[in-house]
Coordinates of C-alpha atoms in Angstrom, one line a residue:
Chain H
X455 CA 112.7 209.0 -69.3
X456 CA 111.5 206.4 -66.8
X457 CA 113.3 206.5 -63.5
X458 CA 115.3 203.3 -63.0
X459 CA 114.9 201.5 -59.6
X460 CA 118.0 201.0 -57.6
X461 CA 117.8 197.3 -58.1
X462 CA 117.8 197.7 -61.9
X463 CA 120.7 200.1 -61.7
X464 CA 122.6 197.7 -59.5
X465 CA 121.9 194.7 -61.8
X466 CA 123.1 196.6 -64.8
X467 CA 126.4 197.3 -63.1
X468 CA 126.8 194.0 -61.3
X469 CA 129.9 193.1 -63.3
X470 CA 131.5 196.3 -62.3
X471 CA 130.5 195.8 -58.7
X472 CA 131.9 192.3 -58.6
X473 CA 135.2 193.5 -60.2
X474 CA 135.5 196.4 -57.7
X475 CA 134.7 194.1 -54.8
X476 CA 137.5 191.8 -55.9
X477 CA 139.8 194.8 -56.1
X478 CA 138.7 195.9 -52.7
X479 CA 139.4 192.5 -51.2
X480 CA 142.7 192.4 -52.9
X481 CA 143.9 195.7 -51.5
X482 CA 142.7 194.9 -48.1
X483 CA 144.0 191.4 -48.1
X484 CA 147.4 192.4 -49.3
X485 CA 147.7 195.1 -46.7
X486 CA 146.5 192.8 -43.9
X487 CA 148.8 189.9 -45.0
X488 CA 151.8 192.3 -45.0
X489 CA 150.7 193.5 -41.5
X490 CA 150.6 189.9 -40.3
X491 CA 154.0 189.0 -41.7
X492 CA 155.5 192.1 -40.1
X493 CA 153.3 192.7 -37.1
X494 CA 153.2 189.2 -35.5
X495 CA 157.0 188.9 -35.3
X496 CA 157.2 192.4 -33.9
X497 CA 154.6 191.5 -31.4
X498 CA 156.6 188.4 -30.4
X499 CA 159.8 190.4 -30.3
X500 CA 158.4 193.0 -27.9
X501 CA 156.9 190.4 -25.7
X502 CA 160.4 189.0 -25.2
X503 CA 162.1 192.4 -24.9
X504 CA 159.6 194.3 -22.9
X505 CA 161.6 197.5 -22.9
X506 CA 160.8 197.8 -26.6
X507 CA 157.1 197.4 -26.1
X508 CA 156.1 200.9 -25.2
X509 CA 158.1 202.7 -28.0
X510 CA 156.9 200.2 -30.7
X511 CA 153.3 200.3 -29.6
X512 CA 153.5 204.1 -29.4
X513 CA 154.7 204.4 -33.0
X514 CA 152.0 202.0 -34.2
X515 CA 149.5 204.0 -32.2
X516 CA 150.4 207.2 -34.0
X517 CA 149.5 205.7 -37.4
X518 CA 146.2 204.4 -35.9
X519 CA 145.4 207.9 -34.5
X520 CA 146.0 209.9 -37.7
X521 CA 142.8 210.5 -39.7
X522 CA 142.9 208.2 -42.7
X523 CA 142.4 211.0 -45.2
X524 CA 145.3 212.9 -43.7
X525 CA 147.5 209.8 -43.8
X526 CA 146.7 209.4 -47.5
X527 CA 147.5 213.0 -48.0
X528 CA 150.8 212.7 -46.3
X529 CA 151.8 209.6 -48.3
X530 CA 151.1 211.0 -51.8
X531 CA 154.2 213.3 -51.9
X532 CA 156.3 210.3 -51.0
X533 CA 154.8 207.3 -52.8
X534 CA 152.5 209.1 -55.3
X535 CA 149.1 207.7 -56.1
X536 CA 147.8 204.3 -57.1
X537 CA 147.8 200.9 -55.6
X538 CA 151.1 200.9 -53.8
X539 CA 150.6 203.9 -51.5
X540 CA 147.1 202.8 -50.8
X541 CA 148.2 199.4 -49.7
X542 CA 151.0 201.0 -47.7
X543 CA 148.6 203.2 -45.7
X544 CA 146.2 200.3 -45.1
X545 CA 149.2 198.3 -43.9
X546 CA 150.1 200.9 -41.4
X547 CA 146.5 200.9 -40.1
X548 CA 146.5 197.2 -39.7
X549 CA 149.8 197.1 -37.8
X550 CA 148.6 198.3 -34.4
X551 CA 145.8 195.9 -33.7
X552 CA 148.0 193.0 -34.9
X553 CA 151.1 194.0 -32.9
X554 CA 149.1 194.9 -29.9
X555 CA 147.1 191.7 -29.8
X556 CA 150.1 189.5 -30.5
X557 CA 151.9 191.2 -27.6
X558 CA 148.9 191.0 -25.3
X559 CA 148.1 187.4 -26.2
X560 CA 151.6 186.2 -25.5
X561 CA 152.0 188.2 -22.4
X562 CA 148.7 186.9 -21.0
X563 CA 149.8 183.3 -21.1
X564 CA 149.8 182.2 -17.5
X565 CA 153.3 182.7 -16.1
X566 CA 153.0 179.4 -14.3
X567 CA 152.7 177.6 -17.6
X568 CA 155.8 179.3 -18.9
X569 CA 157.7 178.5 -15.6
X570 CA 156.7 174.9 -15.9
X571 CA 157.9 174.8 -19.5
X572 CA 161.3 176.4 -18.7
X573 CA 161.7 174.3 -15.6
X574 CA 161.0 171.1 -17.6
X575 CA 163.8 172.0 -20.0
X576 CA 162.0 173.5 -23.0
X577 CA 164.0 175.9 -25.0
X578 CA 162.7 179.4 -25.7
X579 CA 161.6 178.6 -29.2
X580 CA 159.9 175.4 -28.1
X581 CA 157.9 177.4 -25.5
X582 CA 157.1 180.0 -28.1
X583 CA 156.1 177.5 -30.8
X584 CA 154.4 174.9 -28.6
X585 CA 152.9 176.9 -25.8
X586 CA 152.8 180.7 -26.2
X587 CA 151.7 181.0 -29.8
X588 CA 149.0 178.3 -29.6
X589 CA 147.6 179.9 -26.5
X590 CA 147.8 183.4 -27.9
X591 CA 146.4 182.4 -31.3
X592 CA 142.8 183.4 -30.7
X593 CA 143.8 186.8 -29.4
X594 CA 146.2 187.3 -32.4
X595 CA 143.3 186.3 -34.6
X596 CA 141.0 188.8 -33.0
X597 CA 143.6 191.5 -33.8
X598 CA 143.7 190.3 -37.4
X599 CA 139.9 190.4 -37.5
X600 CA 139.8 194.0 -36.2
X601 CA 142.5 195.1 -38.6
X602 CA 140.7 193.5 -41.6
X603 CA 137.3 195.1 -40.8
X604 CA 138.9 198.5 -40.2
X605 CA 140.7 198.1 -43.5
X606 CA 137.6 197.2 -45.5
X607 CA 136.2 200.6 -44.3
X608 CA 139.3 202.5 -44.9
X609 CA 139.9 201.0 -48.3
X610 CA 136.9 202.8 -49.6
X611 CA 138.8 206.0 -49.1
X612 CA 141.8 204.6 -50.9
X613 CA 139.7 205.1 -54.1
X614 CA 140.6 208.8 -53.7
X615 CA 144.2 208.1 -54.6
X616 CA 143.4 205.8 -57.4
X617 CA 143.5 202.4 -55.8
X618 CA 140.1 201.4 -57.1
X619 CA 137.8 199.3 -55.1
X620 CA 134.2 199.9 -54.0
X621 CA 135.1 203.5 -53.0
X622 CA 135.3 204.3 -56.6
X623 CA 131.5 203.9 -57.0
X624 CA 130.9 205.9 -53.9
X625 CA 133.0 208.9 -54.8
X626 CA 131.9 208.9 -58.5
X627 CA 128.3 208.7 -57.2
X628 CA 128.9 211.7 -55.0
X629 CA 130.5 213.8 -57.7
X630 CA 127.6 212.9 -60.1
X631 CA 125.0 213.3 -57.4
X632 CA 123.8 209.8 -58.2
X633 CA 122.4 208.1 -55.1
X634 CA 122.1 204.8 -56.8
X635 CA 125.7 204.8 -57.7
X636 CA 126.7 205.7 -54.1
X637 CA 124.6 202.9 -52.7
X638 CA 126.0 200.4 -55.3
X639 CA 129.4 201.0 -53.7
X640 CA 128.3 201.6 -50.1
X641 CA 126.0 198.6 -49.6
X642 CA 128.5 196.0 -50.9
X643 CA 131.2 197.6 -48.9
X644 CA 129.1 197.4 -45.7
X645 CA 128.0 193.8 -46.4
X646 CA 131.6 192.9 -47.2
X647 CA 132.7 194.2 -43.8
X648 CA 130.0 192.3 -42.0
X649 CA 130.7 189.1 -43.9
X650 CA 134.4 189.2 -43.4
X651 CA 133.9 189.9 -39.7
X652 CA 131.7 186.9 -39.3
X653 CA 134.0 184.6 -41.3
X654 CA 137.0 185.6 -39.3
X655 CA 135.0 185.3 -36.1
X656 CA 134.4 181.7 -37.1
X657 CA 138.1 181.2 -37.8
X658 CA 138.9 182.7 -34.4
X659 CA 136.6 180.2 -32.8
X660 CA 138.0 177.2 -34.5
X661 CA 141.6 178.0 -33.9
X662 CA 141.0 178.5 -30.2
X663 CA 142.6 175.4 -28.7
X664 CA 140.0 172.8 -27.7
X665 CA 141.2 172.8 -24.1
X666 CA 140.4 176.5 -23.8
X667 CA 137.0 176.5 -25.4
X668 CA 135.2 174.9 -22.6
X669 CA 136.1 177.7 -20.2
Chain M
X331 CA 173.8 163.6 -4.2
X332 CA 173.3 167.3 -4.5
X333 CA 175.9 169.4 -2.9
X334 CA 176.0 173.2 -2.3
X335 CA 179.5 174.5 -1.5
X336 CA 179.8 178.1 -0.2
X337 CA 177.0 179.2 -2.6
X338 CA 176.0 182.8 -2.7
X339 CA 173.4 184.5 -4.8
X340 CA 172.8 188.2 -5.4
X341 CA 170.3 189.6 -7.8
X342 CA 171.4 193.2 -7.6
X343 CA 175.1 192.8 -7.0
X344 CA 174.8 194.4 -3.5
X345 CA 172.8 192.2 -1.1
X346 CA 173.1 188.5 -1.0
X347 CA 169.8 186.6 -0.9
X348 CA 171.8 183.4 -0.4
X349 CA 174.9 183.7 1.8
X350 CA 177.7 181.1 1.8
X351 CA 175.3 178.2 1.7
X352 CA 176.6 174.7 2.4
X353 CA 174.1 171.9 2.0
X354 CA 174.4 168.2 1.2
X355 CA 171.4 166.3 0.0
X356 CA 171.8 162.6 -0.2
X357 CA 170.5 160.4 -3.0
X358 CA 167.0 159.0 -2.3
X359 CA 166.4 161.6 0.4
X360 CA 163.4 163.9 0.7
X361 CA 164.7 167.2 2.0
X362 CA 162.5 170.0 2.9
X363 CA 163.6 173.6 2.6
X364 CA 161.5 175.7 4.9
X365 CA 161.5 179.3 5.9
X366 CA 159.5 182.5 5.8
X367 CA 159.2 184.4 2.6
X368 CA 162.5 186.0 1.7
X369 CA 164.4 183.3 3.5
X370 CA 166.0 182.1 0.2
X371 CA 164.3 178.7 0.2
X372 CA 162.9 179.0 -3.3
X373 CA 166.0 180.6 -4.7
X374 CA 168.0 177.8 -3.3
X375 CA 165.8 175.2 -5.0
X376 CA 165.7 177.0 -8.3
X377 CA 169.5 177.1 -8.4
X378 CA 169.5 173.4 -8.6
X379 CA 168.0 173.4 -12.1
X380 CA 169.6 176.7 -13.0
X381 CA 166.4 178.7 -13.1
X382 CA 168.6 180.9 -11.0
X383 CA 172.4 180.8 -11.2
X384 CA 174.7 181.1 -8.2
X385 CA 176.8 184.3 -8.0
X386 CA 179.6 182.3 -6.4
X387 CA 180.2 178.9 -5.1
X388 CA 179.6 175.5 -6.6
X389 CA 176.5 173.4 -6.9
X390 CA 177.1 169.8 -8.0
X391 CA 174.9 166.8 -8.7
X392 CA 176.6 163.5 -8.3
X393 CA 179.9 165.3 -8.3
X394 CA 179.3 167.2 -11.5
X395 CA 179.3 171.0 -11.4
X396 CA 175.9 172.0 -12.8
X397 CA 177.4 175.0 -14.5
X398 CA 179.2 172.6 -16.8
X399 CA 175.9 171.0 -17.9
X400 CA 173.8 172.5 -20.6
X401 CA 170.8 174.0 -18.7
X402 CA 168.2 172.5 -21.1
X403 CA 169.9 169.1 -20.7
X404 CA 170.1 169.6 -16.9
X405 CA 166.4 170.5 -16.5
X406 CA 165.2 167.6 -18.6
X407 CA 166.8 165.3 -16.1
X408 CA 165.3 167.0 -13.1
X409 CA 161.6 166.8 -12.4
X410 CA 159.9 170.1 -11.6
X411 CA 156.6 170.6 -9.8
X412 CA 155.2 174.0 -9.0
X413 CA 152.5 175.4 -6.8
X414 CA 150.4 176.6 -9.7
X415 CA 150.8 173.3 -11.5
X416 CA 151.3 175.0 -14.9
X417 CA 149.8 172.3 -17.1
X418 CA 149.5 173.3 -20.7
X419 CA 145.8 174.1 -21.0
X420 CA 145.7 173.5 -24.8
X421 CA 147.1 170.0 -24.5
X422 CA 145.4 166.9 -23.3
X423 CA 146.6 165.1 -20.2
X424 CA 148.4 162.6 -22.5
X425 CA 150.1 165.4 -24.4
X426 CA 151.1 167.2 -21.2
X427 CA 152.7 164.1 -19.7
X428 CA 154.4 163.1 -23.0
X429 CA 155.9 166.5 -23.7
X430 CA 159.4 165.9 -22.5
X431 CA 159.5 162.3 -23.8
X432 CA 158.4 163.8 -27.1
X433 CA 161.1 166.4 -27.1
X434 CA 163.6 163.6 -26.3
X435 CA 162.4 161.8 -29.4
X436 CA 160.9 158.8 -27.7
X437 CA 158.8 156.8 -30.1
X438 CA 155.0 157.0 -30.0
X439 CA 154.3 153.6 -28.4
X440 CA 156.9 154.1 -25.7
X441 CA 155.5 157.6 -24.9
X442 CA 151.9 156.3 -24.7
X443 CA 152.8 153.4 -22.5
X444 CA 154.7 155.7 -20.2
X445 CA 151.8 158.1 -19.9
X446 CA 149.4 155.3 -18.9
X447 CA 151.9 153.9 -16.4
X448 CA 152.4 157.3 -14.8
X449 CA 148.6 158.0 -14.6
X450 CA 148.2 154.7 -12.7
X451 CA 151.1 155.7 -10.5
X452 CA 149.4 158.9 -9.4
X453 CA 146.2 157.0 -9.0
X454 CA 144.2 158.3 -11.9
X455 CA 142.4 155.9 -14.2
X456 CA 144.1 156.3 -17.6
X457 CA 140.9 155.3 -19.5
X458 CA 139.1 158.2 -18.0
X459 CA 141.7 160.9 -17.8
X460 CA 144.2 160.4 -20.6
X461 CA 142.3 162.4 -23.2
X462 CA 140.8 165.1 -20.9
X463 CA 142.0 168.7 -20.9
X464 CA 143.4 170.2 -17.7
X465 CA 140.4 172.4 -17.0
X466 CA 138.2 169.3 -16.8
X467 CA 140.2 168.2 -13.7
X468 CA 140.0 169.3 -10.1
X469 CA 143.0 171.1 -8.5
X470 CA 144.1 168.0 -6.8
X471 CA 143.9 165.9 -10.0
X472 CA 145.8 168.6 -11.9
X473 CA 148.6 168.5 -9.4
X474 CA 148.7 164.7 -9.7
X475 CA 149.3 165.2 -13.4
X476 CA 151.9 167.8 -12.5
X477 CA 153.7 165.1 -10.5
X478 CA 153.3 162.5 -13.2
X479 CA 154.7 164.9 -15.8
X480 CA 157.7 165.6 -13.6
X481 CA 158.3 161.8 -13.4
X482 CA 157.9 161.3 -17.2
X483 CA 161.6 160.7 -18.1
X484 CA 162.3 159.1 -14.8
X485 CA 164.6 161.7 -13.4
X486 CA 166.7 161.0 -10.3
X487 CA 166.1 164.4 -8.8
X488 CA 162.7 166.1 -8.4
X489 CA 162.2 169.7 -7.3
X490 CA 158.9 170.6 -5.7
X491 CA 158.0 174.3 -5.1
X492 CA 155.2 174.4 -2.6
X493 CA 153.3 171.8 -4.7
X494 CA 150.4 171.3 -2.3
X495 CA 149.9 174.7 -0.7
X496 CA 147.2 175.9 -3.1
X497 CA 145.0 172.8 -2.4
X498 CA 142.2 172.4 0.2
X499 CA 143.3 170.7 3.4
X500 CA 141.8 167.3 2.6
X501 CA 143.2 167.1 -0.9
X502 CA 146.5 168.3 0.4
X503 CA 146.6 165.5 3.0
X504 CA 145.8 162.9 0.3
X505 CA 148.6 164.1 -2.0
X506 CA 151.1 164.2 0.9
X507 CA 150.2 160.6 1.7
X508 CA 150.6 159.6 -1.9
X509 CA 153.9 161.4 -2.2
X510 CA 155.2 159.4 0.7
X511 CA 153.9 156.2 -0.9
X512 CA 155.5 157.2 -4.2
X513 CA 158.8 158.0 -2.5
X514 CA 158.8 154.6 -0.8
X515 CA 158.5 153.0 -4.2
X516 CA 160.8 155.3 -6.2
X517 CA 163.4 156.6 -3.8
X518 CA 164.0 159.8 -5.7
X519 CA 166.1 162.7 -4.5
X520 CA 163.4 165.2 -3.7
X521 CA 164.0 168.9 -2.8
X522 CA 160.7 170.2 -1.5
X523 CA 160.0 173.8 -0.6
X524 CA 157.3 174.7 1.8
X525 CA 156.4 177.2 4.5
X526 CA 154.1 174.8 6.2
X527 CA 155.8 173.1 9.2
X528 CA 153.2 170.4 9.5
X529 CA 153.9 169.4 5.9
X530 CA 157.7 169.6 6.5
X531 CA 157.5 167.3 9.6
X532 CA 155.2 164.9 7.8
X533 CA 157.2 164.5 4.6
X534 CA 160.8 165.3 5.3
X535 CA 163.6 162.9 5.8
X536 CA 165.5 165.9 6.8
X537 CA 164.4 169.6 7.1
X538 CA 166.6 172.6 6.4
X539 CA 165.2 175.6 8.3
X540 CA 166.3 178.7 6.4
X541 CA 166.5 182.4 7.3
X542 CA 168.2 185.3 5.6
X543 CA 169.7 183.1 2.9
X544 CA 171.3 180.7 5.4
X545 CA 170.5 177.3 6.6
X546 CA 169.9 177.7 10.4
X547 CA 169.4 174.0 11.1
X548 CA 169.5 170.9 8.9
X549 CA 168.3 167.9 10.7
X550 CA 165.6 165.2 11.0
X551 CA 162.1 166.2 11.9
X552 CA 162.5 164.8 15.4
X553 CA 165.6 166.7 16.1
X554 CA 164.2 169.9 14.7
X555 CA 161.2 169.4 17.1
X556 CA 163.1 168.3 20.1
X557 CA 166.4 170.1 19.9
X558 CA 165.8 173.4 18.0
X559 CA 169.3 174.9 17.7
X560 CA 168.2 178.4 18.6
X561 CA 165.2 180.6 19.4
X562 CA 164.4 181.2 15.8
X563 CA 164.0 177.5 15.0
X564 CA 162.1 177.0 18.2
X565 CA 159.8 179.9 17.4
X566 CA 159.4 178.8 13.8
X567 CA 158.6 175.2 14.8
X568 CA 156.2 176.5 17.4
X569 CA 156.5 175.5 21.0
X570 CA 153.2 173.7 21.0
X571 CA 154.1 171.8 17.8
X572 CA 155.2 168.7 19.7
X573 CA 151.7 168.4 21.1
X574 CA 150.3 168.4 17.6
X575 CA 152.5 165.5 16.6
X576 CA 152.5 163.2 19.7
X577 CA 153.8 160.4 17.5
X578 CA 157.1 162.3 17.4
X579 CA 157.4 162.0 21.2
X580 CA 159.0 158.8 22.3
X581 CA 159.2 156.8 25.5
X582 CA 162.7 158.1 26.0
X583 CA 161.4 161.7 26.1
X584 CA 158.7 161.0 28.5
X585 CA 160.4 158.6 31.0
X586 CA 161.9 159.3 34.3
X587 CA 165.6 158.5 33.7
X588 CA 166.5 157.3 37.1
X589 CA 163.5 155.5 38.5
X590 CA 163.5 154.0 42.0
X591 CA 164.8 150.4 41.8
X592 CA 165.4 147.6 44.2
X593 CA 167.4 144.5 43.7
X594 CA 166.2 140.9 43.9
X595 CA 167.8 140.1 47.3
X596 CA 166.3 143.0 49.2
X597 CA 163.7 142.8 51.9
X598 CA 160.2 144.3 52.1
X599 CA 161.4 146.7 54.8
X600 CA 164.0 148.1 52.5
X601 CA 161.4 148.4 49.8
X602 CA 159.2 150.5 52.1
X603 CA 162.1 152.6 53.0
X604 CA 162.9 153.4 49.4
X605 CA 159.3 154.1 48.6
X606 CA 159.2 156.6 51.4
X607 CA 162.4 158.2 50.5
X608 CA 161.7 158.5 46.8
X609 CA 158.0 159.3 47.4
X610 CA 156.8 156.6 45.1
X611 CA 154.6 153.6 45.3
X612 CA 156.2 151.7 42.5
X613 CA 159.7 150.1 42.5
X614 CA 161.3 148.4 39.6
X615 CA 162.9 145.2 40.7
X616 CA 166.2 144.7 39.0
X617 CA 168.7 141.8 38.8
X618 CA 171.5 143.5 40.6
X619 CA 172.4 146.4 42.8
X620 CA 174.9 149.2 42.1
X621 CA 175.6 151.5 39.2
X622 CA 176.0 148.8 36.5
X623 CA 173.3 148.4 33.8
X624 CA 170.4 146.5 35.2
X625 CA 167.8 144.1 33.8
X626 CA 164.2 144.5 34.8
X627 CA 162.7 141.4 36.4
X628 CA 159.6 142.7 38.0
X629 CA 158.0 145.4 40.1
X630 CA 156.6 145.9 43.6
X631 CA 153.9 148.2 44.9
X632 CA 152.5 148.4 48.4
X633 CA 150.0 145.7 47.3
X634 CA 152.8 143.1 46.8
X635 CA 154.3 144.1 50.2
X636 CA 151.1 143.6 52.1
X637 CA 151.4 141.0 54.8
X638 CA 154.9 140.2 53.7
X639 CA 156.9 142.4 55.9
X640 CA 159.1 139.7 57.4
X641 CA 162.8 139.6 56.6
X642 CA 162.8 136.2 55.0
X643 CA 160.6 137.6 52.1
X644 CA 162.9 138.7 49.4
X645 CA 161.9 140.7 46.4
X646 CA 162.4 137.8 44.1
X647 CA 159.7 135.9 46.1
X648 CA 157.1 138.6 46.3
X649 CA 157.6 140.7 43.2
X650 CA 155.0 140.9 40.4
X651 CA 156.6 139.8 37.1
X652 CA 153.7 140.9 35.0
X653 CA 155.3 144.2 33.9
X654 CA 155.0 145.5 30.4
X655 CA 158.3 146.8 29.1
X656 CA 158.3 149.4 26.3
X657 CA 161.2 150.3 24.0
X658 CA 162.8 153.7 24.0
X659 CA 161.3 154.4 20.6
X660 CA 157.7 153.6 21.5
X661 CA 155.8 156.8 20.7
X662 CA 153.6 158.7 23.0
X663 CA 150.4 157.5 21.3
X664 CA 151.3 153.9 21.8
X665 CA 152.4 154.5 25.4
X666 CA 149.1 156.1 26.3
X667 CA 147.2 153.3 24.6
X668 CA 149.1 150.6 26.5
X669 CA 148.5 152.4 29.8
X670 CA 144.8 152.7 29.0
X671 CA 144.2 149.3 27.7
X672 CA 146.3 147.4 30.2
X673 CA 145.4 149.7 33.1
X674 CA 149.0 150.4 34.0
X675 CA 150.2 153.5 35.7
X676 CA 153.8 152.7 35.2
X677 CA 155.8 151.3 32.3
X678 CA 159.5 150.4 32.5
X679 CA 161.5 151.4 29.5
X680 CA 164.0 148.9 28.3
X681 CA 166.7 149.6 25.8
X682 CA 167.7 147.5 22.8
X683 CA 170.4 146.0 24.9
X684 CA 167.8 144.7 27.3
X685 CA 168.8 147.0 30.2
X686 CA 166.5 149.3 32.1
X687 CA 166.6 152.9 30.7
X688 CA 163.8 154.5 32.7
X689 CA 160.3 154.5 33.8
X690 CA 157.2 156.1 32.4
X691 CA 154.8 157.1 35.2
X692 CA 151.7 159.1 35.2
X693 CA 153.6 161.8 36.9
X694 CA 156.2 162.0 34.2
X695 CA 153.6 162.4 31.6
X696 CA 151.8 165.1 33.7
X697 CA 155.1 166.9 34.1
X698 CA 155.6 167.0 30.4
X699 CA 152.2 168.6 29.9
X700 CA 152.9 171.0 32.8
X701 CA 156.1 172.1 31.0
X702 CA 154.4 172.6 27.7
X703 CA 151.6 174.6 29.3
X704 CA 154.0 176.8 31.2
X705 CA 155.8 177.4 27.9
X706 CA 152.5 178.4 26.2
X707 CA 151.7 180.7 29.1
X708 CA 155.0 182.4 28.7
X709 CA 154.4 182.9 25.0
X710 CA 151.0 184.5 25.6
X711 CA 152.3 186.6 28.5
X712 CA 154.6 188.5 26.2
X713 CA 158.1 189.8 27.2
X714 CA 157.4 191.1 30.6
X715 CA 160.1 189.0 32.2

């Protein structure tokens, strides 16, 4: 039998690749969205109550430090396998960069600006809404970008516990010793990471307030 | 009027950074709080808009205890200008100035009109600057915006925390001048914190010199300079300070208080005798003898007496009436100018009531210099007395 080129192999399976890419994005996206919804408020909270900052960042750091495979292994006895535990693990991974960047972004707002705001008679929530968050937005966005890119990588491993995604092709390719199949998963996953990184980089640039871009 | 009554402030519950402070700041007055770091000047100022709250005592504005006013409400009615300006970098100049009006629900047209008006007030062309961002402006321009922003809702009271000390000397000078100009126009009650005595003397209607959480002396710039209440104030003001601001020295500070005089009916012989006795060559001719207040009518010097030594010559006949009187409040610079331009060595000082108060002579000016120089020598010589 004639050996198929990688390109032919890939085109034959293009539907599957597209489906798995969609799944991949879905898992990653859901996890990152959850991490934003939970992480940004936590970041804001610990920037107001600084005593909480170290413990909270410490805990988030633990999840970040654990090897992803180990974390998946730990979570199976509790949540089983499938989509939910996968998203949960990815969510834990995404938390640290988002909390940390929100905290740093808000803390790094020039204290003089805050003092002026308070002295002029702005309330805490007005300062948060009109000054701190707009000024911290690009830093928060950078955190979201890091979290998303890390998650696209980690999500390939989630295929091991049945979450689907491009990792499925990679792992199946490994077990079948089929290099074409491995690459059909690995190349789209790599491109996806690069593309999302670039896109979110653009977003980061455009949400940077105009008054800060010139600097 | 802002009034502090027995106000104390402690951050840790043990030591008081402000200790039983009493202070009355009148409406329309620019009061300087000055002191070294840790003197409590900034804390005192920040208690007025409740950025810090007093531990005990009462602070009132126009008779109303500020602790009874909602702090947000209170602060919106008090302008606040800080050293680091603190403009919102993500907002345009317009948005920065309009922020409090916006939060107070002013309508759009009114806000925009106010922003333009304020930019003109601080001498920045609205057409050029209104849509710029803070980082596009120089430090001095940014602080002008800081001042404009503080004036946005036209508050009666403005607090300024070392607003010009981060600026270069030329810009600082400009902004100080403009603040004085603004104040002439607007008559706000301004509390201005600084550690710069030159600035304090230049701007203040009154200056409160603070140390260890207390006001050591609260007085006009002149009195702080001329009559420092104790060694600390004197040291803080600097002994040579008076010489850096000669416009604060007045004729009454320079003059000899009991100059040699002679009355109209006296003879040249008497004049010579007085000159000899008082070791002077200049006699003020006055309308009457004795201890009562006298009016100046002329002067005599040996030149007027020449060849007129006979007894029938009275002072009223031979005196020179071309004297130049100065008032007690003529300042040193003006005095020196008159002496130079009119080539006079002596100037009689006449009070508002028209009576002779004293005489400025070259010697009296020299003596003043001599005193100052001795003082400076003492300072440099250390404490070896």
